[in-house]
Amino acid sequence: MKYLSTRNSKIKVEASEAVLKGLSEDGGLFVPETMPVLKKSLKELSSMTYREVAYEVMSLFLTDYTKEELTACIDAAYDEKFEVPDIADLHKANGAWFLELWHGKTIAFKDMALSILPHLLTTAARKNNIKDEIVILTATSGDTGKAALAGFADVPGTRIIVFYPKDGVSRVQELQMVTQKGKNTKVIAIKGNFDDAQNGVKEMFNDKELAKKLSDKGLRFSSANSINIGRLVPQVVYYVWAYAKLLAKGELKEGEEINITVPTGNFGNILAAYYAKQIGLPVNKLICASNDNKVLYDFFKTGTYDKNREFILTTSPSMDILISSNLERLIYHSAGNDSDKCAELMKELKTTGKYTVTSEMRERMKDFTGGFAVQSEVSEIISKIYKNDGYTIDTHTAVGAFVADRYKKESGDDHLTVIASTASPYKFSRAVVGAIKEKEFKTEDDFALIDMLKELSGLPLPCAVKEIMDAQILHDTVCEKDKMKFEVEKALSL
Ligand SMILES: *Cc1c(COP(=O)(O)O)cnc(C)c1O
């Protein structure tokens, strides 16, 4: 199975090349030429381990990796780095199942994909006889950065440069990044927001002159952002795994449809759920949950995507995004896999900041429904679930929980609901403790809040938190948003 660019279906590459490149040279995203179908029944999957399910799902998409190669990647990724034996976990609360995806090294769901991406990438380089050193260039809204740094630190043949918005991440997120060890790592704060960081990175990817300078030095860029199919494909796995696990627990009958609610920013995690449905997972609705930056909610409601609005910094910073890159893949599929139509809309987005899809396209997106939660609603649901179920969730997961709750009440749709739980509450202690205590904590020390959360939640302190407690700050570069390229050239001595 080949991968095509969403903006030009004449560009066709193997899966491993798509993983290596990240983004197509025309600025498009790689999409599978045809959707594969699960080979094993859900019943068969229900007795498998996470790694086995991972193989079943990933082998459908990464068709030019051999069985040995893919198994080696999976085994290297999903091991004791995860603090629960099953890699992911399921927890019932508030009438839904929370799919906990944050038991990895950096306590956010990004670990699920970023612990395997370095292996997929170095394997792809070997398969394609690439001798260049791979430079991972990444923009982060907080969690991708650290998960990518952790995944790539000291991986031979790679370097990694991460840009994050200086005032757009939590203190714990920032500390996790700026204390990153590894000779091949570089972390840079920019004076701007996530969209600025993401745009700067995208421009560098499309910069021919920069590419030439890199190749003269035996270097080449690749991306660890969720636009890379090497991130998307591993994310399909846990939705299939969750279904299989619920089936094994007797919570579902084989073939029974479920609803999946995903707190969304860049539209990567929910797109993975959509792909899970495409390959045969019985899914009724995909519920896209936004925070105050509800550009996706408005899109699903009206058919117009419009990023011309105020950017709001919220208590769920990893979802503070106005340009959801992965939506381009859904646009392409809903246009009937028409890359010309997709290219036209993306051009409109670039020039006017908005576009409107056709009614036919909207019809093809009807599996999706959107919802949003403002910050007071996020606090409300954290407090409610804490009081009623004794379960503590983070602010991002809370966006999902609130939206799932409201959707169920308003629609009467009572399919079993799985909510993607995307971060450990420890990552956002200030907001979570504030919600539970119904009090605003502005000046308290972050570590004091972590202690309070430990007391309140009874959750064991993850290694990721212990690590930053006395780690040294190793990265302190801050740059203007139009100086990103300069910083990259400096870091790579170009
Ligand atoms: C990245 C992130 C999200 C959003 O995921 P997307 O794939 O960008 O939609 C949600 N919650 C947390 C905690 C995240 O780190």
Coordinates of C-alpha atoms and ligand atoms in Angstrom, one line a residue:
M1 CA 0.0 0.0 0.0
K2 CA 1.3 3.4 -1.0
Y3 CA 0.9 6.8 0.5
L4 CA -0.3 9.8 -1.4
S5 CA -0.1 13.5 -0.8
T6 CA -3.4 15.2 0.2
R7 CA -2.5 17.9 -2.2
N8 CA -1.3 15.9 -5.2
S9 CA -2.2 12.2 -5.5
K10 CA 0.5 11.8 -8.2
I11 CA 3.0 11.9 -5.4
K12 CA 3.2 8.3 -4.2
V13 CA 5.6 6.9 -1.7
E14 CA 6.1 3.7 0.4
A15 CA 5.1 3.8 4.1
S16 CA 8.7 4.0 5.2
E17 CA 9.4 7.0 2.9
A18 CA 6.3 8.7 4.3
V19 CA 7.6 8.2 7.8
L20 CA 11.0 9.6 6.8
K21 CA 9.7 12.6 5.1
G22 CA 6.9 13.5 7.5
L23 CA 5.4 16.0 5.2
S24 CA 5.1 15.8 1.4
E25 CA 7.2 18.2 -0.6
D26 CA 4.1 20.1 -1.8
G27 CA 3.1 20.8 1.8
G28 CA 0.5 18.0 1.8
L29 CA 0.1 15.2 4.3
F30 CA 0.6 11.6 3.4
V31 CA -2.6 9.5 3.4
P32 CA -3.0 5.8 2.7
E33 CA -4.0 5.1 -0.9
T34 CA -6.7 2.7 0.2
M35 CA -8.0 1.8 3.7
P36 CA -6.9 -1.6 4.9
V37 CA -9.2 -3.9 6.9
L38 CA -8.4 -5.7 10.2
K39 CA -7.5 -9.3 9.4
K40 CA -8.3 -10.7 12.8
S41 CA -11.8 -10.7 14.4
L42 CA -12.5 -8.5 17.4
K43 CA -12.9 -11.7 19.4
E44 CA -9.4 -12.9 18.4
L45 CA -8.0 -9.5 19.2
S46 CA -9.6 -9.6 22.6
S47 CA -7.2 -12.2 23.9
M48 CA -4.1 -10.4 22.6
T49 CA -1.6 -8.2 24.4
Y50 CA -1.1 -4.6 23.5
R51 CA 2.0 -5.4 21.5
E52 CA 0.1 -8.1 19.6
V53 CA -2.7 -5.8 18.8
A54 CA -0.1 -3.2 17.8
Y55 CA 1.3 -5.6 15.3
E56 CA -2.1 -6.5 13.8
V57 CA -3.0 -2.8 13.3
M58 CA 0.4 -1.4 12.3
S59 CA 1.2 -4.1 9.8
L60 CA -1.9 -3.1 7.9
F61 CA -0.5 0.4 7.3
L62 CA 3.2 0.0 7.3
T63 CA 3.3 -2.5 4.5
D64 CA 6.9 -2.2 3.4
Y65 CA 8.3 -3.0 6.9
T66 CA 9.0 -6.7 7.3
K67 CA 7.5 -8.6 10.2
E68 CA 10.9 -8.7 11.9
E69 CA 11.4 -5.0 11.5
L70 CA 8.0 -4.0 12.8
T71 CA 8.1 -6.5 15.7
A72 CA 11.5 -5.1 16.7
C73 CA 10.1 -1.6 16.7
I74 CA 7.0 -2.6 18.8
D75 CA 9.1 -4.5 21.3
A76 CA 11.5 -1.7 21.7
A77 CA 8.7 0.8 22.3
Y78 CA 6.1 -0.9 24.5
D79 CA 8.1 -2.2 27.4
E80 CA 8.8 -1.3 31.1
K81 CA 9.0 2.4 30.1
F82 CA 5.3 2.3 30.7
E83 CA 4.1 2.2 34.3
V84 CA 1.2 -0.2 33.8
P85 CA 1.6 -3.7 32.4
D86 CA -1.0 -3.3 29.7
I87 CA 0.7 -0.1 28.4
A88 CA -2.7 1.7 28.4
D89 CA -5.5 1.3 31.0
L90 CA -9.3 1.6 31.2
H91 CA -11.1 3.2 34.1
K92 CA -14.9 3.5 34.4
A93 CA -16.3 6.8 35.8
N94 CA -19.2 9.1 35.2
G95 CA -20.9 6.6 33.0
A96 CA -18.0 6.3 30.5
W97 CA -14.7 4.5 30.1
F98 CA -11.6 6.6 30.3
L99 CA -8.9 5.2 28.1
E100 CA -5.7 6.2 30.0
L101 CA -3.0 6.8 27.6
W102 CA -0.6 8.5 29.9
H103 CA 1.4 5.8 31.6
G104 CA 4.5 6.4 29.5
K105 CA 7.7 8.3 30.2
T106 CA 6.3 11.8 29.9
I107 CA 2.8 11.2 31.2
A108 CA 0.9 12.3 28.1
F109 CA -0.7 10.3 25.4
K110 CA 2.0 11.5 23.0
D111 CA 4.2 8.7 24.4
M112 CA 2.0 6.1 22.8
A113 CA 3.3 7.1 19.4
L114 CA 6.6 8.9 20.2
S115 CA 8.1 5.9 22.0
I116 CA 7.9 4.0 18.7
L117 CA 8.5 6.7 16.1
P118 CA 12.3 6.9 16.6
H119 CA 12.4 3.1 15.9
L120 CA 10.1 3.4 12.8
L121 CA 12.2 6.3 11.6
T122 CA 15.7 4.7 12.0
T123 CA 14.4 1.5 10.5
A124 CA 13.0 3.5 7.5
A125 CA 16.4 5.2 7.1
R126 CA 18.1 1.9 6.9
K127 CA 15.6 0.5 4.5
N128 CA 15.9 3.4 2.2
N129 CA 19.7 3.5 2.4
I130 CA 19.7 7.0 3.9
K131 CA 23.1 7.9 5.2
D132 CA 22.2 11.4 6.3
E133 CA 21.7 12.2 9.9
I134 CA 18.0 12.9 10.6
V135 CA 17.1 16.2 12.2
I136 CA 13.7 16.1 13.9
L137 CA 12.2 19.5 13.9
T138 CA 9.2 19.9 16.0
A139 CA 6.7 22.5 17.2
T140 CA 5.0 21.7 20.4
S141 CA 2.0 22.9 22.4
G142 CA 3.7 21.3 25.4
D143 CA 3.4 17.5 25.3
T144 CA 4.8 16.5 21.9
G145 CA 8.0 18.3 22.6
K146 CA 8.9 16.3 25.7
A147 CA 7.7 13.0 24.4
A148 CA 9.7 13.5 21.2
L149 CA 12.8 14.5 23.2
A150 CA 12.5 11.5 25.4
G151 CA 12.0 9.2 22.4
F152 CA 14.9 10.6 20.4
A153 CA 17.5 11.6 23.0
D154 CA 20.8 9.9 22.2
V155 CA 19.3 7.8 19.4
P156 CA 22.3 7.3 17.0
G157 CA 21.8 9.0 13.6
T158 CA 19.3 11.6 14.9
R159 CA 19.2 15.1 16.3
I160 CA 16.2 16.8 17.6
I161 CA 15.2 20.5 17.9
V162 CA 12.0 21.5 19.7
F163 CA 10.2 24.9 19.6
Y164 CA 7.6 25.7 22.2
P165 CA 5.6 28.8 23.0
K166 CA 7.3 30.5 25.9
D167 CA 4.1 31.5 27.8
G168 CA 1.9 28.8 26.4
V169 CA 2.8 25.7 28.4
S170 CA 2.5 24.6 32.0
R171 CA 5.5 24.9 34.3
V172 CA 5.7 21.2 34.6
Q173 CA 5.7 20.9 30.8
E174 CA 8.4 23.5 30.5
L175 CA 10.6 22.0 33.1
Q176 CA 10.3 18.6 31.5
M177 CA 11.6 20.1 28.3
V178 CA 14.3 22.4 29.5
T179 CA 15.9 19.7 31.7
Q180 CA 16.2 17.3 28.8
K181 CA 19.5 15.5 28.6
G182 CA 21.1 14.1 25.5
K183 CA 23.9 15.4 23.3
N184 CA 21.6 15.5 20.2
T185 CA 18.8 17.6 21.8
K186 CA 18.0 21.3 21.6
V187 CA 15.0 23.1 23.1
I188 CA 14.0 26.6 22.1
A189 CA 11.2 28.8 23.5
I190 CA 9.6 31.3 21.1
K191 CA 7.9 34.5 21.8
G192 CA 4.7 33.5 20.1
N193 CA 1.9 30.9 20.3
F194 CA 1.8 27.3 19.1
D195 CA 0.5 28.3 15.7
D196 CA 3.5 30.5 15.2
A197 CA 5.8 27.7 16.2
Q198 CA 4.0 25.3 13.9
N199 CA 4.0 27.7 11.0
G200 CA 7.7 28.4 11.4
V201 CA 8.5 24.7 11.4
K202 CA 6.3 24.1 8.3
E203 CA 8.1 26.9 6.5
M204 CA 11.5 25.4 7.2
F205 CA 10.3 22.1 5.9
N206 CA 9.3 23.7 2.6
D207 CA 12.5 25.9 2.4
K208 CA 14.5 24.5 -0.6
E209 CA 17.6 26.6 0.2
L210 CA 17.6 25.3 3.8
A211 CA 17.2 21.8 2.5
K212 CA 20.3 22.3 0.3
K213 CA 22.4 23.6 3.2
L214 CA 21.3 20.6 5.3
S215 CA 22.2 18.1 2.6
D216 CA 25.6 19.6 2.1
K217 CA 26.2 18.8 5.7
G218 CA 24.8 15.3 5.5
L219 CA 21.6 16.2 7.3
R220 CA 17.9 16.0 6.5
F221 CA 14.8 17.1 8.3
S222 CA 12.0 14.9 9.5
S223 CA 9.0 15.6 11.6
A224 CA 7.8 14.1 14.9
N225 CA 4.6 16.1 14.7
S226 CA 1.3 14.3 14.4
I227 CA 1.3 15.0 10.7
N228 CA 3.8 12.1 10.4
I229 CA 2.0 8.8 9.6
G230 CA 4.6 7.2 11.9
R231 CA 2.7 9.0 14.7
L232 CA -0.8 8.5 13.4
V233 CA -0.6 4.7 12.8
P234 CA 0.5 3.8 16.4
Q235 CA -2.4 5.9 17.7
V236 CA -4.9 3.7 15.8
V237 CA -3.8 0.8 17.9
Y238 CA -5.1 1.9 21.3
Y239 CA -8.7 2.4 20.1
V240 CA -8.7 -1.2 18.7
W241 CA -7.0 -2.4 21.9
A242 CA -9.6 -0.6 24.1
Y243 CA -12.5 -2.2 22.2
A244 CA -10.9 -5.6 22.5
K245 CA -10.3 -5.2 26.2
L246 CA -13.9 -4.1 26.8
L247 CA -15.0 -7.1 24.9
A248 CA -12.8 -9.3 27.0
K249 CA -14.2 -7.8 30.1
G250 CA -17.8 -8.5 28.9
E251 CA -18.7 -4.8 28.8
L252 CA -19.5 -5.1 25.1
K253 CA -21.0 -7.6 22.7
E254 CA -18.9 -8.3 19.6
G255 CA -19.8 -5.9 16.9
E256 CA -21.6 -3.5 19.2
E257 CA -20.9 0.1 18.3
I258 CA -19.2 2.5 20.7
N259 CA -18.8 6.3 20.8
I260 CA -15.3 7.7 21.1
T261 CA -14.8 11.1 22.5
V262 CA -11.4 12.8 22.0
P263 CA -10.1 16.0 23.4
T264 CA -8.7 17.6 20.3
G265 CA -6.1 20.1 19.2
N266 CA -4.2 19.2 16.1
F267 CA -6.9 16.6 15.2
G268 CA -4.3 13.8 15.3
N269 CA -5.7 11.6 18.0
I270 CA -9.3 11.8 16.8
L271 CA -8.2 11.1 13.2
A272 CA -6.6 8.0 14.5
A273 CA -10.0 7.0 16.0
Y274 CA -11.6 7.7 12.6
Y275 CA -9.0 5.4 10.9
A276 CA -9.8 2.7 13.5
K277 CA -13.4 2.9 12.4
Q278 CA -12.3 2.8 8.7
I279 CA -10.4 -0.5 9.3
G280 CA -13.4 -2.1 10.9
L281 CA -13.8 -1.0 14.5
P282 CA -17.5 -0.8 15.3
V283 CA -17.8 3.0 16.1
N284 CA -21.0 5.0 16.0
K285 CA -20.0 8.6 16.7
L286 CA -16.6 10.3 16.9
I287 CA -17.0 13.2 19.3
C288 CA -14.5 15.9 18.8
A289 CA -14.1 17.9 22.0
S290 CA -12.6 21.4 21.9
N291 CA -11.7 23.9 24.6
D292 CA -12.4 27.7 24.3
N293 CA -10.4 27.6 21.0
K294 CA -13.5 25.9 19.4
V295 CA -12.6 26.3 15.8
L296 CA -13.3 22.6 15.2
Y297 CA -16.7 22.7 17.0
D298 CA -17.7 25.6 14.7
F299 CA -16.4 23.7 11.7
F300 CA -18.5 20.6 12.4
K301 CA -21.5 22.8 13.1
T302 CA -21.3 25.1 10.1
G303 CA -19.0 23.6 7.5
T304 CA -16.7 26.6 7.6
Y305 CA -13.3 26.4 9.1
D306 CA -12.3 29.9 10.2
K307 CA -9.1 30.5 12.2
N308 CA -9.6 34.3 12.2
R309 CA -10.3 34.7 15.8
E310 CA -8.7 35.4 19.1
F311 CA -6.3 32.8 20.4
I312 CA -7.2 31.9 23.9
L313 CA -4.7 30.5 26.5
T314 CA -6.5 28.0 28.6
T315 CA -6.0 25.5 31.3
S316 CA -5.7 22.8 28.6
P317 CA -2.7 24.3 26.7
S318 CA -2.0 21.2 24.6
M319 CA -5.3 22.0 22.8
D320 CA -4.7 25.7 22.4
I321 CA -4.6 25.5 18.6
L322 CA -6.4 27.3 15.8
I323 CA -4.8 25.4 12.8
S324 CA -5.6 21.7 13.3
S325 CA -3.1 20.3 10.8
N326 CA -4.5 16.8 10.6
L327 CA -7.9 18.0 9.6
E328 CA -6.4 18.2 6.2
R329 CA -6.5 14.4 6.0
L330 CA -10.3 14.3 6.8
I331 CA -10.8 17.1 4.2
Y332 CA -9.1 15.0 1.6
H333 CA -11.1 11.8 2.4
S334 CA -14.4 13.6 2.6
A335 CA -13.7 15.2 -0.8
G336 CA -13.7 11.6 -2.1
N337 CA -9.9 11.4 -2.0
D338 CA -9.7 14.4 -4.3
S339 CA -6.3 16.1 -3.8
D340 CA -7.1 19.0 -6.1
K341 CA -10.1 20.0 -4.0
C342 CA -8.1 19.5 -0.9
A343 CA -5.2 21.6 -2.2
E344 CA -7.7 24.4 -3.2
L345 CA -9.2 24.5 0.3
M346 CA -5.7 24.5 2.0
K347 CA -4.7 27.4 -0.3
E348 CA -7.7 29.3 0.8
L349 CA -6.8 28.6 4.4
K350 CA -3.4 30.0 3.8
T351 CA -4.5 33.1 2.1
T352 CA -7.8 34.0 3.8
G353 CA -7.6 32.0 7.0
K354 CA -10.8 30.1 6.2
Y355 CA -12.6 27.8 3.9
T356 CA -16.0 26.2 3.5
V357 CA -16.6 22.5 2.6
T358 CA -19.4 21.4 0.2
S359 CA -22.5 19.8 1.5
E360 CA -21.4 16.5 0.0
M361 CA -18.2 16.7 2.0
R362 CA -20.2 17.4 5.2
E363 CA -22.3 14.4 4.5
R364 CA -19.2 12.2 4.4
M365 CA -18.1 13.6 7.7
K366 CA -21.3 12.8 9.5
D367 CA -19.6 10.3 11.8
F368 CA -18.2 13.3 13.6
T369 CA -19.9 15.6 16.0
G370 CA -18.3 18.5 17.8
G371 CA -18.6 19.9 21.3
F372 CA -16.6 22.2 23.5
A373 CA -16.1 23.1 27.1
V374 CA -15.0 26.5 28.5
Q375 CA -12.6 26.6 31.4
S376 CA -15.3 26.9 34.1
E377 CA -16.9 23.8 32.7
V378 CA -13.6 22.0 32.7
S379 CA -13.2 22.8 36.4
E380 CA -16.8 21.8 37.1
I381 CA -16.4 18.3 35.6
I382 CA -13.1 17.6 37.3
S383 CA -14.7 18.4 40.6
K384 CA -17.8 16.4 39.8
I385 CA -16.0 13.3 38.8
Y386 CA -13.6 13.6 41.8
K387 CA -16.5 13.9 44.2
N388 CA -18.8 11.3 42.7
D389 CA -16.3 8.7 41.6
G390 CA -13.1 9.5 43.5
Y391 CA -11.4 9.7 40.1
T392 CA -9.0 12.5 39.2
I393 CA -8.6 13.6 35.6
D394 CA -6.5 16.2 33.9
T395 CA -7.8 19.4 32.2
H396 CA -7.6 18.0 28.7
T397 CA -9.4 14.8 29.6
A398 CA -11.9 16.9 31.4
V399 CA -12.7 18.7 28.1
G400 CA -13.5 15.3 26.7
A401 CA -15.5 14.2 29.7
F402 CA -17.6 17.4 29.7
V403 CA -18.4 17.2 26.0
A404 CA -19.2 13.4 26.3
D405 CA -21.6 14.1 29.2
R406 CA -23.4 17.0 27.4
Y407 CA -23.6 15.0 24.1
K408 CA -25.2 12.1 25.9
K409 CA -27.7 14.3 27.7
E410 CA -28.6 16.3 24.6
S411 CA -28.8 13.5 22.1
G412 CA -30.0 10.6 24.2
D413 CA -27.4 8.5 22.4
D414 CA -26.4 5.9 25.0
H415 CA -23.7 3.9 23.2
L416 CA -20.9 2.8 25.4
T417 CA -18.5 5.8 25.5
V418 CA -14.8 5.6 25.5
I419 CA -13.0 8.9 26.3
A420 CA -9.4 9.4 25.4
S421 CA -7.7 10.3 28.7
T422 CA -4.7 12.2 27.3
A423 CA -2.6 13.3 30.3
S424 CA -1.8 12.5 33.9
P425 CA -3.4 15.1 36.2
Y426 CA 0.1 15.6 37.6
K427 CA 1.0 17.4 34.5
F428 CA -1.5 20.1 35.2
S429 CA -1.7 20.1 39.0
R430 CA -2.4 23.8 39.4
A431 CA -5.6 23.7 37.4
V432 CA -6.7 20.3 38.7
V433 CA -6.1 21.1 42.4
G434 CA -7.8 24.4 41.8
A435 CA -10.9 22.7 40.3
I436 CA -11.1 20.2 43.2
K437 CA -10.6 22.8 45.9
E438 CA -12.8 25.3 44.0
K439 CA -10.1 27.9 44.5
E440 CA -7.7 29.7 42.2
F441 CA -4.1 28.9 42.9
K442 CA -2.0 31.6 41.2
T443 CA 1.2 32.0 43.2
E444 CA 1.7 28.6 44.9
D445 CA 4.8 26.7 44.0
D446 CA 4.3 24.0 41.4
F447 CA 5.7 21.3 43.5
A448 CA 3.5 22.3 46.5
L449 CA 0.6 21.8 44.2
I450 CA 1.9 18.4 43.1
D451 CA 2.0 17.4 46.8
M452 CA -1.5 18.6 47.3
L453 CA -2.7 16.6 44.3
K454 CA -1.0 13.5 45.6
E455 CA -2.8 13.9 48.8
L456 CA -6.1 14.5 47.1
S457 CA -6.0 11.9 44.4
G458 CA -4.1 9.1 46.0
L459 CA -2.4 8.5 42.7
P460 CA 1.3 7.4 42.9
L461 CA 3.8 10.0 41.8
P462 CA 4.9 9.1 38.3
C463 CA 8.7 8.9 37.5
A464 CA 8.3 11.8 35.1
V465 CA 7.5 14.1 38.0
K466 CA 10.2 12.8 40.3
E467 CA 12.7 13.4 37.6
I468 CA 12.1 17.1 37.2
M469 CA 12.1 17.8 40.9
D470 CA 15.9 18.3 41.1
A471 CA 17.0 18.2 37.5
Q472 CA 19.2 20.9 36.1
I473 CA 18.1 23.4 33.5
L474 CA 20.0 22.6 30.3
H475 CA 18.2 24.7 27.7
D476 CA 17.6 28.4 28.0
T477 CA 17.3 29.8 24.5
V478 CA 14.4 32.2 23.8
C479 CA 13.9 33.6 20.4
E480 CA 11.5 35.9 18.4
K481 CA 9.1 34.0 16.2
D482 CA 10.7 35.2 13.0
K483 CA 14.1 34.0 14.2
M484 CA 13.4 30.3 14.3
K485 CA 15.3 29.5 11.1
F486 CA 18.3 31.5 12.4
E487 CA 18.3 29.4 15.6
V488 CA 18.1 26.2 13.6
E489 CA 21.0 27.2 11.4
K490 CA 23.0 28.1 14.5
A491 CA 22.2 24.8 16.3
L492 CA 23.3 22.8 13.3
S493 CA 26.3 25.0 12.4
L494 CA 25.0 25.5 8.8
Ligands
LIG1 C1 -1.6 16.8 22.2 C2 -2.6 16.7 23.2 C3 -4.0 16.8 22.9 C4 -4.5 17.0 21.5 O1 -4.2 15.9 20.7 P1 -4.3 16.1 19.1 O2 -3.8 14.9 18.5 O3 -3.4 17.3 18.8 O4 -5.7 16.5 18.8 C5 -4.9 16.6 24.0 N1 -4.5 16.4 25.2 C6 -3.2 16.3 25.6 C7 -2.8 16.1 27.0 C8 -2.2 16.5 24.6 O5 -0.9 16.4 24.9

